[in-house]
mmCIF file of C-alpha atoms in Angstrom:
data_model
loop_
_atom_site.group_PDB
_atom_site.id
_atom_site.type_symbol
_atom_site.label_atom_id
_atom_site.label_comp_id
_atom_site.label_asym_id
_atom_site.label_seq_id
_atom_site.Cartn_x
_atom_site.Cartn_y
_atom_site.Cartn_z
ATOM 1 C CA UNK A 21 -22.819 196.367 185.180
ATOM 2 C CA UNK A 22 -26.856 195.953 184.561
ATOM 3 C CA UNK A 23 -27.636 192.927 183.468
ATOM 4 C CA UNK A 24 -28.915 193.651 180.107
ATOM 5 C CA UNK A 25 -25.761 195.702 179.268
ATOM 6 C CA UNK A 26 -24.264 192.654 180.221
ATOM 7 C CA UNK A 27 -26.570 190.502 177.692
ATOM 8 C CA UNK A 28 -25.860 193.342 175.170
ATOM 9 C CA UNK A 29 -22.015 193.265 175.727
ATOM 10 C CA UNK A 30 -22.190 189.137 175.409
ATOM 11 C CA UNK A 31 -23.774 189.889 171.757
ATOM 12 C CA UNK A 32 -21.103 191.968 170.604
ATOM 13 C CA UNK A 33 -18.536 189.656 171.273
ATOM 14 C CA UNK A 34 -20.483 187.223 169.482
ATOM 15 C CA UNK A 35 -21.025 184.571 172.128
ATOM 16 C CA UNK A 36 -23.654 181.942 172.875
ATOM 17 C CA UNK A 37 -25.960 182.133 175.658
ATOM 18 C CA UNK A 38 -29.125 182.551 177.186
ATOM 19 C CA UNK A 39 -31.562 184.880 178.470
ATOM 20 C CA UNK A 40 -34.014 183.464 181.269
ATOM 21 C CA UNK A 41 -37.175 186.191 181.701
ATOM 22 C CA UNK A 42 -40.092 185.969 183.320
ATOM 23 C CA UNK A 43 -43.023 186.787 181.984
ATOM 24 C CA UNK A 44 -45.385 185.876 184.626
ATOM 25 C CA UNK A 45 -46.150 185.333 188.144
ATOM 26 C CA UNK A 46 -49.165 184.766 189.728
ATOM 27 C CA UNK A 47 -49.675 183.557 193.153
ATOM 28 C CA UNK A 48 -46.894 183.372 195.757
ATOM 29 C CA UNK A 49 -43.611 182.986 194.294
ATOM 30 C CA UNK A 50 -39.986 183.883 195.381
ATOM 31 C CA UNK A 51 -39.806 186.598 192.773
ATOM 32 C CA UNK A 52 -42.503 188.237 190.414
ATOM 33 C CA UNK A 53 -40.019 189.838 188.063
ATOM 34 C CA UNK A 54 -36.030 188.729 186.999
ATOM 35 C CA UNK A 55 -33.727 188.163 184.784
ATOM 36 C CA UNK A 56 -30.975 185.564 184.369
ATOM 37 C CA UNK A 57 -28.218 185.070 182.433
ATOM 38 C CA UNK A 58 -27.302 181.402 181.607
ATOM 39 C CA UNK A 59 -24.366 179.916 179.656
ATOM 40 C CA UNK A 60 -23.460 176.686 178.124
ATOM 41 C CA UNK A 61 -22.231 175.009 180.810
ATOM 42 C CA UNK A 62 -25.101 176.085 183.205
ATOM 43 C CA UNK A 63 -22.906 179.276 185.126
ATOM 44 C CA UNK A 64 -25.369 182.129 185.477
ATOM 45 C CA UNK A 65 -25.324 185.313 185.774
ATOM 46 C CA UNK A 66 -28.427 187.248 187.597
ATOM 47 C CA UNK A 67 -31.503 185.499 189.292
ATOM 48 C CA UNK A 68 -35.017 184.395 188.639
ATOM 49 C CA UNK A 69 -35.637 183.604 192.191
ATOM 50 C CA UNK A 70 -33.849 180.642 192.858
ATOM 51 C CA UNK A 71 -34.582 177.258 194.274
ATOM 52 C CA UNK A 72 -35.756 174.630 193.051
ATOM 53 C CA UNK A 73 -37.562 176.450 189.912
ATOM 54 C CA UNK A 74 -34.087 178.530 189.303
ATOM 55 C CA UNK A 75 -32.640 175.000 189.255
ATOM 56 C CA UNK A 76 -35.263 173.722 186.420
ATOM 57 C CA UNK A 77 -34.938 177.250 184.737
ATOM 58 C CA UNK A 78 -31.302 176.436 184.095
ATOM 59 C CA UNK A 79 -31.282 173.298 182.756
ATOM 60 C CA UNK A 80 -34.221 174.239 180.396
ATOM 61 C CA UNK A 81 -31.722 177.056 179.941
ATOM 62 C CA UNK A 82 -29.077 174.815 178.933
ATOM 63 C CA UNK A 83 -31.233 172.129 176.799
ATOM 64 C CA UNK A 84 -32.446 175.418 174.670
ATOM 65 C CA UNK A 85 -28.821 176.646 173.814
ATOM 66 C CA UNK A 86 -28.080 172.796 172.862
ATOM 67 C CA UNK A 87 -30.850 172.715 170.335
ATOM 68 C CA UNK A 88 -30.673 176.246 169.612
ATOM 69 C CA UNK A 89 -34.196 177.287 169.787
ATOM 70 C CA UNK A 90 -35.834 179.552 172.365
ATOM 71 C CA UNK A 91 -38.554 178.490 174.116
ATOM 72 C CA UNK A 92 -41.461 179.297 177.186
ATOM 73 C CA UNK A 93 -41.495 176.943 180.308
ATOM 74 C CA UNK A 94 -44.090 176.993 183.222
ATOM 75 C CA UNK A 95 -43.676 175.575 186.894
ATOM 76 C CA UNK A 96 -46.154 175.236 189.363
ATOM 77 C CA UNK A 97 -44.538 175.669 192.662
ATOM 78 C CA UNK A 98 -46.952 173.376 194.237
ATOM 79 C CA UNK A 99 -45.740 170.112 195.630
ATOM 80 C CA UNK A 100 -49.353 168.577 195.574
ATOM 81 C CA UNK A 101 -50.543 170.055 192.685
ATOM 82 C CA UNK A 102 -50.676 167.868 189.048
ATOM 83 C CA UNK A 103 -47.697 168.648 187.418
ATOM 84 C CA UNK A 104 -46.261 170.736 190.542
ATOM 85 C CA UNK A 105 -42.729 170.681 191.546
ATOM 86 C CA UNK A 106 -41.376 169.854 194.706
ATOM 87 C CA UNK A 107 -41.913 173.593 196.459
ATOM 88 C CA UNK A 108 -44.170 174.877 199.031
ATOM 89 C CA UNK A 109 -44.739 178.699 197.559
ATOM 90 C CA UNK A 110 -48.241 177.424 195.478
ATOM 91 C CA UNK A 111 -47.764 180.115 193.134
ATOM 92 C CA UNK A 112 -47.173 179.611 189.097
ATOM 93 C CA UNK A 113 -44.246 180.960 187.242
ATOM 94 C CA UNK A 114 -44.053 181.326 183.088
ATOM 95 C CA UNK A 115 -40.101 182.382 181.746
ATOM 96 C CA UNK A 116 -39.364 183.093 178.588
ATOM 97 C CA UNK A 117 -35.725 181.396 177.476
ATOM 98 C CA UNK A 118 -33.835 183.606 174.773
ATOM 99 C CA UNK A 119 -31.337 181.497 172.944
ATOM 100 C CA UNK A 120 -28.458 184.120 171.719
ATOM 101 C CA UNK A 121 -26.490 182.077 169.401
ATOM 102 C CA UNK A 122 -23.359 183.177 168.001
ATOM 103 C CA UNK A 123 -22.209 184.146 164.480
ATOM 104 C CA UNK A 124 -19.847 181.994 162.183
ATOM 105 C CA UNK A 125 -16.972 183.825 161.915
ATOM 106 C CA UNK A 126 -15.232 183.377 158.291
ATOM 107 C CA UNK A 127 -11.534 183.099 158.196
ATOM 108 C CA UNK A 128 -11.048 183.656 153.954
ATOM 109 C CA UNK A 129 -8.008 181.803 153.303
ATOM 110 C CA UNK A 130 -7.351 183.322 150.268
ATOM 111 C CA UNK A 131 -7.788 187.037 148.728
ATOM 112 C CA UNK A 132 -8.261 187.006 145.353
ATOM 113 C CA UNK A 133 -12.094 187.482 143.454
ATOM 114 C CA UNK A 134 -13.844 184.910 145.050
ATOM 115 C CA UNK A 135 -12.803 186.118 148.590
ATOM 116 C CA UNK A 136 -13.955 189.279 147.655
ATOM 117 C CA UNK A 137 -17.392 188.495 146.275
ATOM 118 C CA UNK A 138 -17.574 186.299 150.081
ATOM 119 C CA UNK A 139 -16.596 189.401 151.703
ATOM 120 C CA UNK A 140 -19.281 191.203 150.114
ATOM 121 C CA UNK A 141 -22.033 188.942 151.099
ATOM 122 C CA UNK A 142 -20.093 188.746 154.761
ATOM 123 C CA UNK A 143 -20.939 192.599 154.865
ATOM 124 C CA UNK A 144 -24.863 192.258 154.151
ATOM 125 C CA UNK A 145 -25.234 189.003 156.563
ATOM 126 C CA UNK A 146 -23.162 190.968 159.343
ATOM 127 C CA UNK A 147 -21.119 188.054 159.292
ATOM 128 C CA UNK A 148 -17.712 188.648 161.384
ATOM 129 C CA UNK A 149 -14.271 187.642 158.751
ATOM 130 C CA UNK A 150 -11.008 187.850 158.578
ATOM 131 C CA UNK A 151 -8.768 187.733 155.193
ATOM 132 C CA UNK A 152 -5.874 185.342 155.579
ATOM 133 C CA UNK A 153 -3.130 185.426 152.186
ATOM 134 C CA UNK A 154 0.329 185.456 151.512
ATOM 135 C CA UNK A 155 -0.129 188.339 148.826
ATOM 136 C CA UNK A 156 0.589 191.778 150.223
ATOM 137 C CA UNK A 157 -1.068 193.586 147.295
ATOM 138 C CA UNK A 158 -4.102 191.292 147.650
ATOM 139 C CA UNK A 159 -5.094 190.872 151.471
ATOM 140 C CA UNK A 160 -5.768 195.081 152.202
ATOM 141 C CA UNK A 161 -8.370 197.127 154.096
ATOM 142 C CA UNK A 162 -8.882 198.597 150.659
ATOM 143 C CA UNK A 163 -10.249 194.977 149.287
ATOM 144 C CA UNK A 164 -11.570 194.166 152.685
ATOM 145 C CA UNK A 165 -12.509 197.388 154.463
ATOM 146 C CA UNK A 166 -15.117 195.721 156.914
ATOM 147 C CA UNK A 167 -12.373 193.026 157.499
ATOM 148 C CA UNK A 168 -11.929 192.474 161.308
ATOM 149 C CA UNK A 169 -8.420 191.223 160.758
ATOM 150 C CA UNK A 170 -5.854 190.953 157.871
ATOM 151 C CA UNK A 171 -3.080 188.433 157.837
ATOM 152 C CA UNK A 172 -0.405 188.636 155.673
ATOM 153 C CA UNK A 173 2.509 186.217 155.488
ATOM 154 C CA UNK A 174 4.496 184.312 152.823
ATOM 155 C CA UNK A 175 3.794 181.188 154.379
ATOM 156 C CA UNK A 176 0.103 180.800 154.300
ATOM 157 C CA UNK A 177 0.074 178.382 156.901
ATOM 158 C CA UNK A 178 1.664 180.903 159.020
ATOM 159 C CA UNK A 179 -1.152 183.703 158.299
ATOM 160 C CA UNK A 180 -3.777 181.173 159.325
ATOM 161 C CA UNK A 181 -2.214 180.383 162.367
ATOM 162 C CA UNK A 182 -1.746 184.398 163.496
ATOM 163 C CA UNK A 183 -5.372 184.478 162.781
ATOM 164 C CA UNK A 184 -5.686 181.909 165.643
ATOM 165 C CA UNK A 185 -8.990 179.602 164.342
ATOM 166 C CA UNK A 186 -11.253 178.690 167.450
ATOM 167 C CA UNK A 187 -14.712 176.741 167.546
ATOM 168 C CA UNK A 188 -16.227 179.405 166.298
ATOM 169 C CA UNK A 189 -14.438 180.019 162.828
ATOM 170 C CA UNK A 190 -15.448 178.973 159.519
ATOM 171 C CA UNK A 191 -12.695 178.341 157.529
ATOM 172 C CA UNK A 192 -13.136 178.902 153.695
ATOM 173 C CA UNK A 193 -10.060 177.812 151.030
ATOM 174 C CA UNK A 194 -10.131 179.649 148.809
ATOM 175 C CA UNK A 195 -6.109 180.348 147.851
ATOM 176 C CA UNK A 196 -4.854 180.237 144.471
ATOM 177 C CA UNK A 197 -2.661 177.430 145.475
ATOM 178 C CA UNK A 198 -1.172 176.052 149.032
ATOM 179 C CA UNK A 199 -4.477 174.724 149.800
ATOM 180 C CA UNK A 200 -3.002 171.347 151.226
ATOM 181 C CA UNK A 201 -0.834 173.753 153.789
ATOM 182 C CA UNK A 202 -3.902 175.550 154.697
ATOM 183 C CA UNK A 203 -6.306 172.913 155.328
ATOM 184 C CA UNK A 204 -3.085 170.846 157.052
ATOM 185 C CA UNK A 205 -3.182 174.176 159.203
ATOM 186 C CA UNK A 206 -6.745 174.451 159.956
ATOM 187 C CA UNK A 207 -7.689 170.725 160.842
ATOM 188 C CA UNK A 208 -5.446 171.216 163.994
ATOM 189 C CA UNK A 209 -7.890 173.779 165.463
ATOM 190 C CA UNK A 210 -11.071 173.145 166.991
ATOM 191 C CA UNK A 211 -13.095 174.933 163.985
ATOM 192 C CA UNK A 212 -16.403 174.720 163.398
ATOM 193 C CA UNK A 213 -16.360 174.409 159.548
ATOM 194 C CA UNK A 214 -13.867 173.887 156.784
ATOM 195 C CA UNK A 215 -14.526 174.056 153.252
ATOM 196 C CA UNK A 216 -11.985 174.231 149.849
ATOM 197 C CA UNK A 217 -12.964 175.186 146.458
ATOM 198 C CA UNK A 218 -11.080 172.560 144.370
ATOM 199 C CA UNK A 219 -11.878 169.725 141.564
ATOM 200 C CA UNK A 220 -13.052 166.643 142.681
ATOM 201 C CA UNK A 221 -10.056 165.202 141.370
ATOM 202 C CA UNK A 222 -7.876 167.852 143.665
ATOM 203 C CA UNK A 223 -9.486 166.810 146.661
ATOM 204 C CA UNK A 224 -9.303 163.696 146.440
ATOM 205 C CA UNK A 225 -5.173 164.155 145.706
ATOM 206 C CA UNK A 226 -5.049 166.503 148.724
ATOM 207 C CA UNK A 227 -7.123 164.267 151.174
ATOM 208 C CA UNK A 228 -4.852 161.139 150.180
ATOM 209 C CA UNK A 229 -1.877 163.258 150.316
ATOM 210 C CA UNK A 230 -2.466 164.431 153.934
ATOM 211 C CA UNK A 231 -3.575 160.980 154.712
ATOM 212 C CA UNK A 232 -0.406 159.492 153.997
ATOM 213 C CA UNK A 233 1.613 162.266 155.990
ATOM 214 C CA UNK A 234 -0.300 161.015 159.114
ATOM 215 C CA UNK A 235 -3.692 163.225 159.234
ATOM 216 C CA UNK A 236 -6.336 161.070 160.756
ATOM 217 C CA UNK A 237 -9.242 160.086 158.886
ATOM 218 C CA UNK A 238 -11.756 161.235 161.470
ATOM 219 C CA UNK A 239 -10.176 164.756 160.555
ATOM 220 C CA UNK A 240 -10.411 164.686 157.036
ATOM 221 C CA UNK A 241 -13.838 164.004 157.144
ATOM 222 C CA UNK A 242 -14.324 167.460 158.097
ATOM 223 C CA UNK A 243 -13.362 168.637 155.118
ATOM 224 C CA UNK A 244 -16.051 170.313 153.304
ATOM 225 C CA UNK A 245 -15.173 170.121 149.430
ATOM 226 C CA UNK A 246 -16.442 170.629 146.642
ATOM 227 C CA UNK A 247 -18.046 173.361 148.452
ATOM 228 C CA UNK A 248 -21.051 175.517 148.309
ATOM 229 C CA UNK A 249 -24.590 174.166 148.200
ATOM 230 C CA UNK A 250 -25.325 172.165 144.911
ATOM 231 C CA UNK A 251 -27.279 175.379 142.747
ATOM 232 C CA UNK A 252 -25.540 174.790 139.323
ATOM 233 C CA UNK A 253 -23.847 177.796 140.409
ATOM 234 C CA UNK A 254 -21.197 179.155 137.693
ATOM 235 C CA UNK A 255 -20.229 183.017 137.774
ATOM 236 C CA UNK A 256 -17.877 183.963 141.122
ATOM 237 C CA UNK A 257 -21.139 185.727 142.760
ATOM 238 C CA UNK A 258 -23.414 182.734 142.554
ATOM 239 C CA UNK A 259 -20.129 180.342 144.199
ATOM 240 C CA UNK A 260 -20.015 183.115 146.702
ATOM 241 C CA UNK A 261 -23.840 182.705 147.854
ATOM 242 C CA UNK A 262 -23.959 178.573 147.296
ATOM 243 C CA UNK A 263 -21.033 179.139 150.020
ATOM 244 C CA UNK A 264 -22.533 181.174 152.019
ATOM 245 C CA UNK A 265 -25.350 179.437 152.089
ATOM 246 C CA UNK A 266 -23.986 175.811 153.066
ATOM 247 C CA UNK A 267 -22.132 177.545 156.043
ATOM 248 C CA UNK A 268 -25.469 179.516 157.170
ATOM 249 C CA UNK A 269 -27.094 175.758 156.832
ATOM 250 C CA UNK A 270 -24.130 173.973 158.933
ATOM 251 C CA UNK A 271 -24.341 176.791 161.431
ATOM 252 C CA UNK A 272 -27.710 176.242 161.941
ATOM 253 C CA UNK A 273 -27.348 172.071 162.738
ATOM 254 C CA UNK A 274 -27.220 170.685 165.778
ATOM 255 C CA UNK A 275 -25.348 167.547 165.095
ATOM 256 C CA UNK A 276 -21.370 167.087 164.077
ATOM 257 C CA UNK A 277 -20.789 168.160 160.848
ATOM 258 C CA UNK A 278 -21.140 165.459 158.378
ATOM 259 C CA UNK A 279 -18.570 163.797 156.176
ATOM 260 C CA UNK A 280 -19.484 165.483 152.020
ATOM 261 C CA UNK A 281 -19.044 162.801 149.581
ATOM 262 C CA UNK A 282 -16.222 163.672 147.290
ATOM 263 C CA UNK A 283 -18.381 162.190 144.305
ATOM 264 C CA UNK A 284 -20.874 164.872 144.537
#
């Protein structure tokens, strides 16, 4: 497989990695043109020469896909040079570094109006969901035709654990009621977001009720709830962007996702 299919195959199945090109060479240097591949935990695919500036190239690589920006680096390969690295080729190199981050991908817990309106705005953002409910005549590929999955089950709990929540899901609550089972369900997955549409009041009942079954308190201060970014939002459509919007913000942060105050 050519590389770039490779980086193109990567995209579709929504991973995170990076794309190490150069863009220049002038000078002696172990390669004029390349490409390389580089993921999270510094692996690589392809090569940009190697040695000692392939070594630098990677961890620039690697700092880029932790902050999530791309970025241009430039080595000298000139031991005695200002600013040179430790190689004896005397040529300069300048690589571009593509951050490919991936997508949230929502899990809709919950079917019903709201879901629907999410779904909608899912659709525009090309954001990757799946529809998780314990209503047959609610969670269909009629309601949810761009859906990747449906998960239907009269235990809730049950749905959300077919749909198999990983670091990359973004879990939105949004049932008309089991919303303790389902956030009890999706705080035992590595996800990357979770977030409930309830009173204040309600969350704080749920919270101390899971509490006091055992749920850690690190945990719970995952929880994202009320949710949606504060826009004195009212109608179902303006919930559905102040949503969408808070999980496009969290996506984009670098740091842990931070405890909401539940007096908001």
């Amino acid at each position: 497989m050519l590389l770039m299919e490779k980086v193109a195959k990567l995209n579709r199945q929504n991973e995170t990695f990076a794309l190490a090109m150069i863009i220049e060479s002038k000078g002696s240097t172990p390669r004029h043109v390349g490409k390389m591949i580089v993921y999270r935990d510094g692996s690589i695919e392809g090569t940009v020469g190697g040695g000692l500036a392939e070594h630098y190239i990677i961890e620039e690589s690697v700092k880029a896909l932790e902050k999530g920006q791309s970025k241009i680096v430039e080595y000298k390969l000139n031991r005695h040079a200002k600013d040179g690295i430790q190689m004896s080729c005397g040529g300069t190199l300048r690589v571009f570094i593509e951050v490919y981050q991936s997508r949230p991908e929502l899990i809709l817990a919950g079917a019903g109006h709201l879901a629907h309106a999410l779904s909608k705005l899912a659709d525009f953002l090309e954001i990757p969901y799946s529809v998780v409910d314990d209503r047959v005549g609610y969670a269909t590929k009629e309601r949810f035709p761009n859906a990747t999955n449906i998960f239907v089950n009269e235990d809730i709990g049950e749905a959300l654990r077919e749909a198999n929540p990983n670091e990359k899901s973004y879990v939105v609550i949004v049932t008309k009621d089991g919303d303790d089972i389902v956030l009890k369900t999706a705080l035992q997955y590595p996800i990357a977001y979770v977030g409930m549409v309830a009173s204040k009041r309600k969350t704080i009942t749920i919270l101390q009720k899971l509490k006091s079954e055992g749920m850690s308190e690190e945990l719970l201060e995952r929880v994202s709830s009320p949710i949606g970014l504060d826009i004195s939002s009212e109608t179902t459509q303006e919930i559905a962007i102040s949503i969408i919007g808070e999980i496009i913000k969290v996506s984009k942060e670098t740091k842990p996702i931070k405890v909401k105050q539940l007096n908001r």
